[in-house]
Short mmCIF file of C-alpha atoms in Angstrom, two decimals:
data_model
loop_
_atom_site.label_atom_id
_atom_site.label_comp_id
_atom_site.label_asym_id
_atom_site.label_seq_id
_atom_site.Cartn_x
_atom_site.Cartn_y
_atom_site.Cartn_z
CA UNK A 160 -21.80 -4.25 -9.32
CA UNK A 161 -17.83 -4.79 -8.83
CA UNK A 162 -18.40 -2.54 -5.82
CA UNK A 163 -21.15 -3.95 -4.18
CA UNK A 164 -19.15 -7.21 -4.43
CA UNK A 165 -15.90 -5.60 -2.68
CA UNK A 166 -18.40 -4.05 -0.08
CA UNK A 167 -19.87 -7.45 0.26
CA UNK A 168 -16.61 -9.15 1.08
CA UNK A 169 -14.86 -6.44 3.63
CA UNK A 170 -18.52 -6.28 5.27
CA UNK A 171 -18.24 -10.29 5.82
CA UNK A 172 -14.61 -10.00 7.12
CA UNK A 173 -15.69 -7.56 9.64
CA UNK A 174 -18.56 -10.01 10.59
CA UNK A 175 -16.41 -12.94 10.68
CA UNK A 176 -13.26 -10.92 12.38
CA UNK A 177 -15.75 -9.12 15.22
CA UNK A 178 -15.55 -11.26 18.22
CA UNK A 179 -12.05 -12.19 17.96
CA UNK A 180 -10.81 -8.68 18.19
CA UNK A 181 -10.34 -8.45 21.68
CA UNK A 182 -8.66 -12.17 21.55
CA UNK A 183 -6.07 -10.89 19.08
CA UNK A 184 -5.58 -7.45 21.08
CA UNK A 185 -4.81 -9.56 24.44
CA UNK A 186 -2.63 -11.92 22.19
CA UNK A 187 -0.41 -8.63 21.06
CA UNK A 188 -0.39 -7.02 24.32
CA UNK A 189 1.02 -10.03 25.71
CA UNK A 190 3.74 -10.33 23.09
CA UNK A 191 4.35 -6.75 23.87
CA UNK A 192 5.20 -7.80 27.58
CA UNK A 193 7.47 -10.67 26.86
CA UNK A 194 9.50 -8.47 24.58
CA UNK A 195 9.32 -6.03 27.48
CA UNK A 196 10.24 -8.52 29.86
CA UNK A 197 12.76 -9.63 27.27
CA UNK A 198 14.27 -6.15 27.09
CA UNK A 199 14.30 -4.95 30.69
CA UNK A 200 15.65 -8.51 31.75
CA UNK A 201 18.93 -7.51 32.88
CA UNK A 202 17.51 -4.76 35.55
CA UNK A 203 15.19 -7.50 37.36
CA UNK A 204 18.21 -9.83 37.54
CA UNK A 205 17.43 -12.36 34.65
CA UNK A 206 20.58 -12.94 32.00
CA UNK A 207 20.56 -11.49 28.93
CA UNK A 208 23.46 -12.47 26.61
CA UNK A 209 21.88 -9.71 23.96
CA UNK A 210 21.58 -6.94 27.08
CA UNK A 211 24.19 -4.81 24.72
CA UNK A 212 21.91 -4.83 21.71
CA UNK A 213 18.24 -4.20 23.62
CA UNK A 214 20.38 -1.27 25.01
CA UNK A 215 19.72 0.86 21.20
CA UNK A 216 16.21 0.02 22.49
CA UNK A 217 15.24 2.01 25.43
CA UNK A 218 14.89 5.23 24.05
CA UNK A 219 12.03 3.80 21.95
CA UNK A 220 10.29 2.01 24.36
CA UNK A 221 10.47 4.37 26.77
CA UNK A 222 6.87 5.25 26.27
CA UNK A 223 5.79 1.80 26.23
CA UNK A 224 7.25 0.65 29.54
CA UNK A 225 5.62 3.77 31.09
CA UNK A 226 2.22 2.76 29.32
CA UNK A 227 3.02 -1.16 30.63
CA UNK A 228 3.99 -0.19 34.36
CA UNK A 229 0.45 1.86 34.78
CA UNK A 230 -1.84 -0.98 33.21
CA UNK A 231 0.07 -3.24 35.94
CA UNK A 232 -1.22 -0.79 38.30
CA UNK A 233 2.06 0.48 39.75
CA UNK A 234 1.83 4.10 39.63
CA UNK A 235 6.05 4.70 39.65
CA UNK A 236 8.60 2.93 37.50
CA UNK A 237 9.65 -0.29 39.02
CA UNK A 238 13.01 -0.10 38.08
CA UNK A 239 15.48 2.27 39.62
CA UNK A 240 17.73 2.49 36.42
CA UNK A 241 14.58 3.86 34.22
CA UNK A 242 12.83 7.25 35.28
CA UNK A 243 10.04 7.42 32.70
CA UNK A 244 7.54 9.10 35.00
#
């Protein structure tokens, strides 16, 4: 019985969570391109007073900007100081 319950609830969760998936994947990906923005700020000419602490960054989101700069349909890295392709 205590199953069917728990089944119960995560099957209503997925019913009532369904339609906004896509709303809260868009929300995240654009998150994920203001911290982008955030961190690459510097090489596109906006200030950054934390420039020297996003620089422990890069090497981790190396992979991301490459993944960002092809879904904004540029097919070569924008910025001259990151070769990621």
């Amino acid at each position: 019985m205590r199953d069917k319950f728990k089944t119960l609830v995560q099957w209503y969760d997925e019913m009532l969570s369904l339609p906004h998936r896509s709303e809260v994947a868009r929300e995240l990906r654009d998150e994920d391109d203001l911290f982008m923005l955030l961190l690459y700020s510097e090489m596109v000419g906006i200030p950054n007073p934390v420039y020297y602490y996003t620089l422990e960054l890069y090497p981790y989101m190396l992979e991301k900007f490459h993944d960002w700069h092809l879904r904004m349909g540029m097919e070569k890295s924008p910025l001259d100081g990151i070769r990621c392709c």
